[in-house]
PDB file of C-alpha atoms in Angstrom:
ATOM      1  CA  MET A   1     -14.976  -6.046  -0.856  1.00 80.00           C
ATOM      2  CA  SER A   2     -14.375  -3.523  -3.113  1.00 93.00           C
ATOM      3  CA  ARG A   3     -13.082  -4.785  -6.339  1.00 96.00           C
ATOM      4  CA  LEU A   4     -10.634  -1.146  -6.793  1.00 97.00           C
ATOM      5  CA  GLN A   5      -8.603  -1.452  -4.329  1.00 97.00           C
ATOM      6  CA  VAL A   6      -5.921   1.326  -4.023  1.00 98.00           C
ATOM      7  CA  VAL A   7      -3.409   1.442  -1.615  1.00 98.00           C
ATOM      8  CA  SER A   8      -0.861   4.836  -0.255  1.00 98.00           C
ATOM      9  CA  GLY A   9       0.946   5.639   2.597  1.00 97.00           C
ATOM     10  CA  LYS A  10       3.868   8.342   3.587  1.00 95.00           C
ATOM     11  CA  GLY A  11       7.241   6.720   2.013  1.00 92.00           C
ATOM     12  CA  GLY A  12       9.456   4.613   3.537  1.00 94.00           C
ATOM     13  CA  THR A  13       5.552   2.446   5.710  1.00 96.00           C
ATOM     14  CA  GLY A  14       6.106  -0.032   2.767  1.00 96.00           C
ATOM     15  CA  LYS A  15       3.026   0.657   0.558  1.00 97.00           C
ATOM     16  CA  THR A  16       4.199  -0.951  -2.259  1.00 96.00           C
ATOM     17  CA  THR A  17       5.055  -4.916  -0.510  1.00 97.00           C
ATOM     18  CA  VAL A  18       1.426  -4.355   0.541  1.00 98.00           C
ATOM     19  CA  ALA A  19      -0.520  -3.305  -2.220  1.00 98.00           C
ATOM     20  CA  ALA A  20       0.736  -7.055  -3.684  1.00 97.00           C
ATOM     21  CA  ALA A  21       0.552  -8.698  -0.125  1.00 97.00           C
ATOM     22  CA  LEU A  22      -3.474  -7.084  -1.126  1.00 97.00           C
ATOM     23  CA  ALA A  23      -2.883  -9.063  -3.944  1.00 97.00           C
ATOM     24  CA  LEU A  24      -1.618 -12.107  -3.411  1.00 96.00           C
ATOM     25  CA  ALA A  25      -4.458 -11.735  -0.742  1.00 96.00           C
ATOM     26  CA  LEU A  26      -7.768 -11.345  -3.488  1.00 96.00           C
ATOM     27  CA  ALA A  27      -6.216 -13.788  -5.673  1.00 96.00           C
ATOM     28  CA  THR A  28      -6.791 -16.048  -3.615  1.00 91.00           C
ATOM     29  CA  GLU A  29      -9.823 -19.510  -4.713  1.00 85.00           C
ATOM     30  CA  GLY A  30      -9.290 -18.856  -8.419  1.00 91.00           C
ATOM     31  CA  LYS A  31      -9.485 -15.077  -8.227  1.00 95.00           C
ATOM     32  CA  ARG A  32      -8.375 -12.877 -10.775  1.00 96.00           C
ATOM     33  CA  ALA A  33      -6.045  -9.550  -9.541  1.00 98.00           C
ATOM     34  CA  LEU A  34      -4.469  -7.186 -11.629  1.00 98.00           C
ATOM     35  CA  LEU A  35      -1.759  -4.788  -9.889  1.00 98.00           C
ATOM     36  CA  VAL A  36      -1.086  -1.283 -11.130  1.00 96.00           C
ATOM     37  CA  GLU A  37       1.557   0.213 -10.280  1.00 94.00           C
ATOM     38  CA  VAL A  38       1.253   4.647 -11.685  1.00 91.00           C
ATOM     39  CA  GLU A  39       5.516   5.080 -10.243  1.00 88.00           C
ATOM     40  CA  GLY A  40       7.886   4.244 -12.906  1.00 84.00           C
ATOM     41  CA  ARG A  41       9.716   2.702 -10.048  1.00 87.00           C
ATOM     42  CA  GLN A  42       9.587  -0.848 -11.147  1.00 90.00           C
ATOM     43  CA  GLY A  43       9.753  -1.682  -7.200  1.00 92.00           C
ATOM     44  CA  ILE A  44       6.804  -4.603  -8.481  1.00 94.00           C
ATOM     45  CA  ALA A  45       8.961  -5.863 -10.431  1.00 93.00           C
ATOM     46  CA  GLN A  46      11.076  -6.571  -8.035  1.00 93.00           C
ATOM     47  CA  LEU A  47       9.108  -8.320  -5.202  1.00 94.00           C
ATOM     48  CA  PHE A  48       8.231 -10.256  -7.727  1.00 94.00           C
ATOM     49  CA  GLU A  49      11.547 -11.088  -8.430  1.00 91.00           C
ATOM     50  CA  THR A  50      10.848 -10.755 -12.586  1.00 92.00           C
ATOM     51  CA  GLN A  51      12.004  -8.422 -15.092  1.00 90.00           C
ATOM     52  CA  ALA A  52      11.084  -5.100 -15.344  1.00 91.00           C
ATOM     53  CA  LEU A  53       6.914  -4.425 -16.021  1.00 90.00           C
ATOM     54  CA  PRO A  54       6.382  -3.387 -20.043  1.00 86.00           C
ATOM     55  CA  TYR A  55       3.036  -1.398 -20.785  1.00 87.00           C
ATOM     56  CA  GLU A  56       1.154  -4.209 -20.801  1.00 90.00           C
ATOM     57  CA  GLU A  57      -0.341  -6.912 -18.530  1.00 94.00           C
ATOM     58  CA  ARG A  58       1.403  -9.585 -17.408  1.00 95.00           C
ATOM     59  CA  LYS A  59       0.673 -12.482 -15.751  1.00 96.00           C
ATOM     60  CA  ILE A  60       3.634 -12.391 -12.810  1.00 96.00           C
ATOM     61  CA  ALA A  61       2.348 -15.169  -9.671  1.00 96.00           C
ATOM     62  CA  VAL A  62       0.145 -17.821  -8.348  1.00 95.00           C
ATOM     63  CA  ALA A  63      -1.936 -16.835  -5.434  1.00 93.00           C
ATOM     64  CA  PRO A  64      -3.073 -20.110  -3.067  1.00 87.00           C
ATOM     65  CA  GLY A  65      -6.304 -22.356  -4.855  1.00 87.00           C
ATOM     66  CA  GLY A  66      -5.243 -21.594  -7.961  1.00 89.00           C
ATOM     67  CA  GLY A  67      -5.752 -17.634  -8.906  1.00 94.00           C
ATOM     68  CA  GLU A  68      -3.312 -15.350 -10.646  1.00 97.00           C
ATOM     69  CA  VAL A  69      -1.719 -12.105 -10.058  1.00 97.00           C
ATOM     70  CA  TYR A  70      -1.397 -10.571 -12.581  1.00 97.00           C
ATOM     71  CA  ALA A  71       0.548  -6.752 -13.520  1.00 97.00           C
ATOM     72  CA  LEU A  72       0.579  -3.166 -15.101  1.00 94.00           C
ATOM     73  CA  ALA A  73       2.862  -0.644 -15.397  1.00 92.00           C
ATOM     74  CA  ILE A  74       0.835   2.870 -16.454  1.00 88.00           C
ATOM     75  CA  ASP A  75       3.157   4.406 -18.610  1.00 80.00           C
ATOM     76  CA  PRO A  76       1.135   7.645 -18.935  1.00 73.00           C
ATOM     77  CA  GLU A  77       2.787   8.701 -22.540  1.00 71.00           C
ATOM     78  CA  LEU A  78       0.984   5.140 -24.445  1.00 75.00           C
ATOM     79  CA  ALA A  79      -1.779   5.699 -22.083  1.00 74.00           C
ATOM     80  CA  LEU A  80      -2.370   8.999 -24.141  1.00 70.00           C
ATOM     81  CA  LEU A  81      -2.026   7.190 -26.931  1.00 69.00           C
ATOM     82  CA  ASP A  82      -4.346   4.239 -26.236  1.00 72.00           C
ATOM     83  CA  TYR A  83      -6.726   7.809 -24.953  1.00 65.00           C
ATOM     84  CA  LEU A  84      -6.047   9.835 -28.378  1.00 60.00           C
ATOM     85  CA  GLN A  85      -6.988   6.091 -30.082  1.00 58.00           C
ATOM     86  CA  MET A  86     -10.303   5.190 -28.005  1.00 57.00           C
ATOM     87  CA  PHE A  87     -11.645   9.334 -28.301  1.00 50.00           C
ATOM     88  CA  TYR A  88     -10.197   9.904 -32.122  1.00 48.00           C
ATOM     89  CA  LYS A  89      -9.265   6.798 -33.933  1.00 50.00           C
ATOM     90  CA  LEU A  90      -5.388   9.294 -34.522  1.00 47.00           C
ATOM     91  CA  GLY A  91      -4.363   5.384 -35.837  1.00 51.00           C
ATOM     92  CA  GLY A  92      -0.292   6.720 -37.095  1.00 48.00           C
ATOM     93  CA  ALA A  93      -0.885   9.809 -36.764  1.00 43.00           C
ATOM     94  CA  GLY A  94      -1.142   9.123 -32.831  1.00 44.00           C
ATOM     95  CA  ARG A  95       2.222   7.142 -33.282  1.00 51.00           C
ATOM     96  CA  ALA A  96       4.319   9.713 -35.827  1.00 45.00           C
ATOM     97  CA  LEU A  97       2.770  12.750 -32.884  1.00 42.00           C
ATOM     98  CA  LYS A  98       4.987  10.121 -30.230  1.00 48.00           C
ATOM     99  CA  LYS A  99       7.834  10.405 -32.657  1.00 48.00           C
ATOM    100  CA  LEU A 100       7.185  14.087 -32.780  1.00 41.00           C
ATOM    101  CA  GLY A 101       7.650  14.326 -28.446  1.00 47.00           C
ATOM    102  CA  ALA A 102       4.532  16.234 -28.759  1.00 41.00           C
ATOM    103  CA  ILE A 103       3.189  12.480 -26.121  1.00 43.00           C
ATOM    104  CA  ASP A 104       5.762  13.746 -24.420  1.00 51.00           C
ATOM    105  CA  PHE A 105       5.780  17.249 -24.251  1.00 42.00           C
ATOM    106  CA  ALA A 106       1.654  17.267 -23.076  1.00 45.00           C
ATOM    107  CA  THR A 107       2.251  14.328 -20.033  1.00 45.00           C
ATOM    108  CA  THR A 108       4.803  16.955 -18.878  1.00 49.00           C
ATOM    109  CA  ILE A 109       3.409  20.236 -18.947  1.00 44.00           C
ATOM    110  CA  ALA A 110       0.029  18.915 -17.762  1.00 49.00           C
ATOM    111  CA  PRO A 111       1.256  16.808 -15.090  1.00 52.00           C
ATOM    112  CA  GLY A 112      -2.909  16.802 -14.056  1.00 66.00           C
ATOM    113  CA  LEU A 113      -3.097  15.237 -17.596  1.00 70.00           C
ATOM    114  CA  ARG A 114      -0.463  12.307 -16.613  1.00 73.00           C
ATOM    115  CA  ASP A 115      -2.658  11.568 -13.516  1.00 81.00           C
ATOM    116  CA  VAL A 116      -5.851  12.036 -15.240  1.00 79.00           C
ATOM    117  CA  LEU A 117      -4.184   9.291 -17.884  1.00 78.00           C
ATOM    118  CA  LEU A 118      -3.105   6.950 -14.951  1.00 83.00           C
ATOM    119  CA  THR A 119      -7.075   6.961 -12.877  1.00 88.00           C
ATOM    120  CA  GLY A 120      -7.773   6.705 -16.436  1.00 86.00           C
ATOM    121  CA  LYS A 121      -6.434   3.757 -17.628  1.00 88.00           C
ATOM    122  CA  ALA A 122      -7.077   1.811 -14.105  1.00 91.00           C
ATOM    123  CA  CYS A 123     -10.714   2.386 -14.153  1.00 91.00           C
ATOM    124  CA  GLU A 124     -11.107   1.504 -17.585  1.00 89.00           C
ATOM    125  CA  ALA A 125      -9.631  -2.313 -15.796  1.00 93.00           C
ATOM    126  CA  VAL A 126     -11.765  -2.173 -13.760  1.00 95.00           C
ATOM    127  CA  ARG A 127     -14.946  -2.138 -15.736  1.00 93.00           C
ATOM    128  CA  ARG A 128     -13.339  -3.843 -18.287  1.00 92.00           C
ATOM    129  CA  LYS A 129     -15.759  -7.667 -19.585  1.00 92.00           C
ATOM    130  CA  ASP A 130     -15.116 -10.384 -21.435  1.00 89.00           C
ATOM    131  CA  LYS A 131     -17.325 -11.539 -24.735  1.00 89.00           C
ATOM    132  CA  ARG A 132     -19.084 -13.773 -21.474  1.00 91.00           C
ATOM    133  CA  GLY A 133     -20.087 -10.431 -19.822  1.00 92.00           C
ATOM    134  CA  ARG A 134     -17.348 -11.332 -17.119  1.00 93.00           C
ATOM    135  CA  PHE A 135     -15.285  -8.686 -15.644  1.00 95.00           C
ATOM    136  CA  ALA A 136     -11.474  -9.336 -16.682  1.00 96.00           C
ATOM    137  CA  TYR A 137     -10.234  -8.869 -12.980  1.00 97.00           C
ATOM    138  CA  ASP A 138     -11.931 -10.050  -9.988  1.00 97.00           C
ATOM    139  CA  TYR A 139      -9.964  -7.146  -8.603  1.00 98.00           C
ATOM    140  CA  VAL A 140      -7.378  -3.991  -9.634  1.00 98.00           C
ATOM    141  CA  VAL A 141      -5.006  -2.917  -6.908  1.00 98.00           C
ATOM    142  CA  MET A 142      -3.794   0.105  -7.328  1.00 97.00           C
ATOM    143  CA  ASP A 143      -0.223   0.767  -5.720  1.00 97.00           C
ATOM    144  CA  ALA A 144      -0.603   4.865  -5.657  1.00 96.00           C
ATOM    145  CA  PRO A 145       1.258   8.063  -5.355  1.00 94.00           C
ATOM    146  CA  PRO A 146       2.112   8.650  -1.001  1.00 96.00           C
ATOM    147  CA  THR A 147      -0.583   9.823   1.250  1.00 96.00           C
ATOM    148  CA  GLY A 148       0.903  13.424   0.835  1.00 93.00           C
ATOM    149  CA  ARG A 149      -0.640  13.925  -2.826  1.00 93.00           C
ATOM    150  CA  ILE A 150      -3.250  10.570  -2.889  1.00 95.00           C
ATOM    151  CA  THR A 151      -5.819  12.954  -2.601  1.00 94.00           C
ATOM    152  CA  ARG A 152      -5.610  15.365  -5.513  1.00 91.00           C
ATOM    153  CA  PHE A 153      -4.360  11.964  -7.437  1.00 91.00           C
ATOM    154  CA  LEU A 154      -7.789  10.694  -7.205  1.00 92.00           C
ATOM    155  CA  ASN A 155      -9.404  14.356  -7.592  1.00 90.00           C
ATOM    156  CA  VAL A 156      -7.459  15.111 -10.730  1.00 81.00           C
ATOM    157  CA  ASN A 157     -10.817  13.751 -12.834  1.00 72.00           C
ATOM    158  CA  ASP A 158     -12.988  16.200 -10.807  1.00 72.00           C
ATOM    159  CA  GLU A 159     -10.983  19.123 -11.404  1.00 68.00           C
ATOM    160  CA  VAL A 160     -11.140  18.219 -15.700  1.00 63.00           C
ATOM    161  CA  ALA A 161     -15.011  17.241 -15.479  1.00 54.00           C
ATOM    162  CA  GLY A 162     -15.314  20.814 -14.189  1.00 57.00           C
ATOM    163  CA  LEU A 163     -12.957  22.387 -17.176  1.00 51.00           C
ATOM    164  CA  ALA A 164     -14.540  20.923 -19.669  1.00 52.00           C
ATOM    165  CA  LYS A 165     -17.732  20.759 -19.869  1.00 58.00           C
ATOM    166  CA  ILE A 166     -18.531  18.987 -22.837  1.00 55.00           C
ATOM    167  CA  GLY A 167     -16.825  16.708 -25.322  1.00 59.00           C
ATOM    168  CA  PRO A 168     -15.028  12.813 -24.552  1.00 65.00           C
ATOM    169  CA  ILE A 169     -12.482  13.971 -22.216  1.00 66.00           C
ATOM    170  CA  HIS A 170     -15.504  15.741 -19.462  1.00 67.00           C
ATOM    171  CA  ASN A 171     -17.144  12.245 -19.976  1.00 72.00           C
ATOM    172  CA  GLN A 172     -14.486  10.358 -19.574  1.00 73.00           C
ATOM    173  CA  ALA A 173     -13.090  12.369 -16.787  1.00 75.00           C
ATOM    174  CA  GLN A 174     -17.340  11.942 -15.178  1.00 79.00           C
ATOM    175  CA  ALA A 175     -16.865   8.604 -16.002  1.00 82.00           C
ATOM    176  CA  VAL A 176     -13.502   7.977 -13.806  1.00 85.00           C
ATOM    177  CA  MET A 177     -15.011   9.320 -10.834  1.00 88.00           C
ATOM    178  CA  ARG A 178     -17.824   7.560 -10.481  1.00 90.00           C
ATOM    179  CA  VAL A 179     -15.726   4.225  -9.592  1.00 92.00           C
ATOM    180  CA  LEU A 180     -13.304   6.176  -7.908  1.00 93.00           C
ATOM    181  CA  LYS A 181     -16.150   7.860  -5.429  1.00 93.00           C
ATOM    182  CA  SER A 182     -18.117   4.794  -5.772  1.00 94.00           C
ATOM    183  CA  PRO A 183     -18.335   2.017  -3.450  1.00 94.00           C
ATOM    184  CA  GLU A 184     -16.828   0.148  -5.709  1.00 95.00           C
ATOM    185  CA  THR A 185     -13.309   1.416  -4.899  1.00 97.00           C
ATOM    186  CA  ALA A 186     -11.953   1.321  -1.585  1.00 97.00           C
ATOM    187  CA  VAL A 187      -8.451   3.702  -0.332  1.00 98.00           C
ATOM    188  CA  HIS A 188      -6.395   1.896   2.185  1.00 98.00           C
ATOM    189  CA  LEU A 189      -3.121   3.354   4.291  1.00 98.00           C
ATOM    190  CA  VAL A 190      -0.435   2.118   4.896  1.00 98.00           C
ATOM    191  CA  THR A 191       2.311   3.461   8.361  1.00 98.00           C
ATOM    192  CA  LEU A 192       4.248   2.218  11.052  1.00 97.00           C
ATOM    193  CA  LEU A 193       3.352   3.136  14.329  1.00 96.00           C
ATOM    194  CA  GLU A 194       5.300   5.925  14.947  1.00 95.00           C
ATOM    195  CA  GLU A 195       4.087   9.563  15.100  1.00 95.00           C
ATOM    196  CA  MET A 196       5.224  11.116  11.875  1.00 96.00           C
ATOM    197  CA  PRO A 197       3.612   8.295   9.933  1.00 97.00           C
ATOM    198  CA  VAL A 198       0.881   7.781  11.849  1.00 97.00           C
ATOM    199  CA  GLN A 199       0.190  12.400  11.695  1.00 97.00           C
ATOM    200  CA  GLU A 200       0.351  11.928   7.852  1.00 97.00           C
ATOM    201  CA  THR A 201      -2.542   8.921   7.692  1.00 98.00           C
ATOM    202  CA  ALA A 202      -4.599  10.445  10.004  1.00 97.00           C
ATOM    203  CA  ASP A 203      -4.007  14.244   7.792  1.00 97.00           C
ATOM    204  CA  GLY A 204      -4.616  11.889   4.606  1.00 97.00           C
ATOM    205  CA  ILE A 205      -8.025  10.022   5.704  1.00 97.00           C
ATOM    206  CA  ALA A 206      -9.244  13.709   6.631  1.00 97.00           C
ATOM    207  CA  GLU A 207      -8.705  14.978   2.921  1.00 96.00           C
ATOM    208  CA  LEU A 208      -9.663  11.580   1.174  1.00 97.00           C
ATOM    209  CA  ARG A 209     -13.367  12.427   3.580  1.00 96.00           C
ATOM    210  CA  ALA A 210     -13.361  15.790   2.632  1.00 96.00           C
ATOM    211  CA  ALA A 211     -13.136  15.060  -0.975  1.00 94.00           C
ATOM    212  CA  ARG A 212     -15.816  12.486  -0.478  1.00 94.00           C
ATOM    213  CA  LEU A 213     -13.080   9.435  -1.353  1.00 96.00           C
ATOM    214  CA  PRO A 214     -14.179   6.311   0.166  1.00 97.00           C
ATOM    215  CA  VAL A 215     -11.541   5.292   2.260  1.00 97.00           C
ATOM    216  CA  GLY A 216     -10.873   2.112   2.841  1.00 96.00           C
ATOM    217  CA  ARG A 217      -8.221   0.418   5.594  1.00 97.00           C
ATOM    218  CA  THR A 218      -5.688   1.017   8.117  1.00 98.00           C
ATOM    219  CA  ILE A 219      -2.428  -0.891   8.033  1.00 98.00           C
ATOM    220  CA  VAL A 220       0.227  -0.871   9.885  1.00 98.00           C
ATOM    221  CA  ASN A 221       3.178  -2.706   8.066  1.00 97.00           C
ATOM    222  CA  MET A 222       6.205  -3.775   9.872  1.00 96.00           C
ATOM    223  CA  VAL A 223       5.197  -4.231  13.671  1.00 94.00           C
ATOM    224  CA  ARG A 224       7.721  -5.685  16.020  1.00 87.00           C
ATOM    225  CA  PRO A 225       7.014  -8.853  17.924  1.00 84.00           C
ATOM    226  CA  ALA A 226       5.875  -7.649  21.285  1.00 78.00           C
ATOM    227  CA  ILE A 227       8.658  -9.226  23.742  1.00 74.00           C
ATOM    228  CA  LEU A 228       7.957  -8.177  27.576  1.00 71.00           C
ATOM    229  CA  ASP A 229       3.473  -7.370  28.407  1.00 72.00           C
ATOM    230  CA  GLU A 230       3.338  -4.651  30.783  1.00 71.00           C
ATOM    231  CA  ALA A 231       3.403  -7.050  33.859  1.00 71.00           C
ATOM    232  CA  ASP A 232       7.326  -7.830  32.736  1.00 67.00           C
ATOM    233  CA  LEU A 233       8.347  -4.338  32.376  1.00 65.00           C
ATOM    234  CA  GLU A 234       6.837  -3.214  35.694  1.00 68.00           C
ATOM    235  CA  LEU A 235       9.280  -6.490  37.051  1.00 59.00           C
ATOM    236  CA  ALA A 236      12.127  -4.488  35.351  1.00 62.00           C
ATOM    237  CA  ARG A 237      10.995  -1.368  36.913  1.00 65.00           C
ATOM    238  CA  GLU A 238      11.277  -2.592  40.196  1.00 62.00           C
ATOM    239  CA  ALA A 239      13.276  -5.537  40.447  1.00 61.00           C
ATOM    240  CA  PRO A 240      16.450  -4.843  42.122  1.00 62.00           C
ATOM    241  CA  ARG A 241      19.265  -5.373  40.523  1.00 60.00           C
ATOM    242  CA  THR A 242      20.954  -8.077  43.523  1.00 63.00           C
ATOM    243  CA  ALA A 243      18.143 -10.217  42.577  1.00 60.00           C
ATOM    244  CA  VAL A 244      17.771  -9.658  38.797  1.00 59.00           C
ATOM    245  CA  ALA A 245      21.641 -11.152  39.405  1.00 59.00           C
ATOM    246  CA  LYS A 246      20.658 -13.939  41.636  1.00 61.00           C
ATOM    247  CA  SER A 247      17.802 -14.786  39.086  1.00 62.00           C
ATOM    248  CA  LEU A 248      21.085 -14.816  36.238  1.00 58.00           C
ATOM    249  CA  SER A 249      23.074 -17.234  37.826  1.00 61.00           C
ATOM    250  CA  ALA A 250      20.543 -19.081  38.593  1.00 61.00           C
ATOM    251  CA  ALA A 251      19.667 -19.709  35.117  1.00 58.00           C
ATOM    252  CA  GLY A 252      23.336 -20.574  34.141  1.00 57.00           C
ATOM    253  CA  LEU A 253      24.836 -17.135  33.203  1.00 56.00           C
ATOM    254  CA  GLY A 254      28.020 -17.179  35.703  1.00 56.00           C
ATOM    255  CA  GLY A 255      28.289 -17.728  39.027  1.00 52.00           C
ATOM    256  CA  ALA A 256      26.513 -14.711  41.880  1.00 49.00           C
ATOM    257  CA  ARG A 257      29.827 -13.857  43.349  1.00 51.00           C
ATOM    258  CA  ARG A 258      30.032  -9.234  43.306  1.00 53.00           C
ATOM    259  CA  GLY A 259      31.449  -8.828  39.469  1.00 52.00           C
ATOM    260  CA  GLY A 260      30.423 -11.602  38.172  1.00 54.00           C
ATOM    261  CA  VAL A 261      29.860 -12.021  34.388  1.00 53.00           C
ATOM    262  CA  ALA A 262      25.570 -12.141  36.044  1.00 54.00           C
ATOM    263  CA  GLU A 263      26.335  -9.067  37.879  1.00 57.00           C
ATOM    264  CA  ARG A 264      28.356  -7.440  34.398  1.00 63.00           C
ATOM    265  CA  LEU A 265      25.240  -8.112  32.212  1.00 66.00           C
ATOM    266  CA  VAL A 266      22.298  -6.674  34.747  1.00 63.00           C
ATOM    267  CA  GLU A 267      22.584  -3.043  34.165  1.00 65.00           C
ATOM    268  CA  PRO A 268      23.354  -3.383  29.592  1.00 69.00           C
ATOM    269  CA  LEU A 269      19.949  -5.858  30.289  1.00 66.00           C
ATOM    270  CA  LEU A 270      17.645  -3.304  32.361  1.00 63.00           C
ATOM    271  CA  ASN A 271      18.871  -0.141  30.138  1.00 67.00           C
ATOM    272  CA  GLN A 272      17.960  -2.624  26.843  1.00 71.00           C
ATOM    273  CA  ALA A 273      13.939  -3.312  28.921  1.00 69.00           C
ATOM    274  CA  GLU A 274      13.992   0.681  29.810  1.00 72.00           C
ATOM    275  CA  GLU A 275      14.635   1.079  25.640  1.00 75.00           C
ATOM    276  CA  TYR A 276      11.550  -1.646  24.941  1.00 73.00           C
ATOM    277  CA  ALA A 277       8.965  -0.331  27.459  1.00 76.00           C
ATOM    278  CA  GLU A 278       9.909   3.773  26.151  1.00 77.00           C
ATOM    279  CA  ARG A 279       8.982   2.109  22.169  1.00 81.00           C
ATOM    280  CA  TYR A 280       6.193  -0.074  23.657  1.00 82.00           C
ATOM    281  CA  ALA A 281       4.897   3.082  25.174  1.00 83.00           C
ATOM    282  CA  LEU A 282       5.186   5.260  21.952  1.00 88.00           C
ATOM    283  CA  GLU A 283       3.580   1.875  20.507  1.00 89.00           C
ATOM    284  CA  ARG A 284       0.401   2.494  22.503  1.00 90.00           C
ATOM    285  CA  GLU A 285      -0.095   6.009  21.993  1.00 94.00           C
ATOM    286  CA  GLN A 286       0.439   5.266  18.075  1.00 96.00           C
ATOM    287  CA  ARG A 287      -2.284   1.910  18.003  1.00 95.00           C
ATOM    288  CA  ALA A 288      -4.382   4.747  20.287  1.00 96.00           C
ATOM    289  CA  VAL A 289      -4.459   7.029  17.576  1.00 97.00           C
ATOM    290  CA  LEU A 290      -5.073   4.699  14.433  1.00 97.00           C
ATOM    291  CA  HIS A 291      -8.304   3.251  15.946  1.00 96.00           C
ATOM    292  CA  GLY A 292      -9.595   6.873  16.947  1.00 96.00           C
ATOM    293  CA  LEU A 293      -9.898   7.085  13.131  1.00 95.00           C
ATOM    294  CA  GLU A 294     -12.484   4.741  12.993  1.00 93.00           C
ATOM    295  CA  LEU A 295     -11.628   2.212  10.318  1.00 96.00           C
ATOM    296  CA  PRO A 296     -10.631  -1.383  10.525  1.00 96.00           C
ATOM    297  CA  LEU A 297      -7.002  -2.176  11.500  1.00 96.00           C
ATOM    298  CA  HIS A 298      -4.391  -4.414  10.759  1.00 97.00           C
ATOM    299  CA  GLU A 299      -1.605  -5.202  11.627  1.00 96.00           C
ATOM    300  CA  LEU A 300       1.423  -6.725   9.425  1.00 97.00           C
ATOM    301  CA  PRO A 301       4.515  -8.518  10.877  1.00 95.00           C
ATOM    302  CA  LEU A 302       8.241  -6.742  10.179  1.00 93.00           C
ATOM    303  CA  LEU A 303      10.224 -10.318   8.622  1.00 92.00           C
ATOM    304  CA  ALA A 304      12.946 -10.716  10.347  1.00 83.00           C
ATOM    305  CA  GLU A 305      15.122 -12.076   6.884  1.00 82.00           C
ATOM    306  CA  GLY A 306      13.761  -9.382   5.188  1.00 84.00           C
ATOM    307  CA  MET A 307      11.667  -9.253   1.952  1.00 90.00           C
ATOM    308  CA  ASP A 308      11.640 -11.920  -0.571  1.00 91.00           C
ATOM    309  CA  LEU A 309       8.882 -13.987  -2.379  1.00 93.00           C
ATOM    310  CA  ALA A 310       7.975 -16.282  -0.159  1.00 93.00           C
ATOM    311  CA  GLY A 311       8.035 -13.031   2.485  1.00 94.00           C
ATOM    312  CA  LEU A 312       5.945 -11.565   0.186  1.00 95.00           C
ATOM    313  CA  TYR A 313       3.190 -14.536   0.290  1.00 96.00           C
ATOM    314  CA  GLU A 314       2.868 -14.781   4.471  1.00 95.00           C
ATOM    315  CA  LEU A 315       2.195 -11.014   4.453  1.00 96.00           C
ATOM    316  CA  ALA A 316      -0.620 -12.261   2.009  1.00 96.00           C
ATOM    317  CA  LYS A 317      -1.120 -15.176   4.207  1.00 95.00           C
ATOM    318  CA  GLU A 318      -2.046 -12.471   7.115  1.00 96.00           C
ATOM    319  CA  LEU A 319      -4.079 -10.625   5.412  1.00 96.00           C
ATOM    320  CA  ARG A 320      -6.126 -13.120   4.424  1.00 95.00           C
ATOM    321  CA  GLN A 321      -6.025 -14.331   8.113  1.00 94.00           C
ATOM    322  CA  GLN A 322      -7.100 -11.325   9.167  1.00 94.00           C
ATOM    323  CA  GLY A 323      -9.677 -10.785   6.815  1.00 91.00           C
ATOM    324  CA  ILE A 324      -9.149  -9.459   3.883  1.00 86.00           C
ATOM    325  CA  SER A 325     -10.495 -11.678   1.109  1.00 70.00           C
TER     326      SER A 325
END
């Protein structure tokens, strides 16, 4: 597995949930994973039922087998201060710039700079080693921006390296791109079995490939359980209504007399079966599209009771069982 796992997806597909579950899955059996948030929404804190994340790496969960999940919400202003201190040793001058509003001004008027700082901080965590020369984290999982802007977000350092031909900015941008365009990185896209998310996923994969960014896996989220198979659907389409009514009666759902409970249930049940058949066909078509992308495909179930911390561990277990660990 690549050490930097980037998770993107169309809005509403649950990419933050999948990123959190992936971090838990990767941290199993004593591993350490850092879960990074770059959009400032504090979605990770909500999922793990903890306080809002500060700009520091904080342990937020223990994975099965004793592994640990840390989390970091990257603040672009503070990341810029780190950058200025690292390369220019500004110290107190950097803090003075922040008080004057210069840091906020710089990150606001130059959106590309913001993305450089966010990706740079994540890549620094990937490269960081402890005093014994071991990586600080086995994995870094980034809850990245949506599919529509993921390629530009990850590729911004290429543009910066081209603009700044020499100096620390050029060197830093190149160092970040060496991580992002290497086997150390994998970009996963989260989707639903619906036409628009699947199409956006296909477009996003094409853009990532064109930019020579390493595409990882496609993860289908919130998959509803299969209730009827092809044979059941065919039977529902062809079975006479009188036969269905008799079957309901035999099952104890009212008598077989005309106008009875069993007969009144036939039409609503067959309508539901027809609606299910339409959804079944649509989902089958979208699965075929996703398989055509020639990437490993994983599916996570829709949790009937909603998403909470227990549900997050359940999704992590699903990912482990499907070979993501």
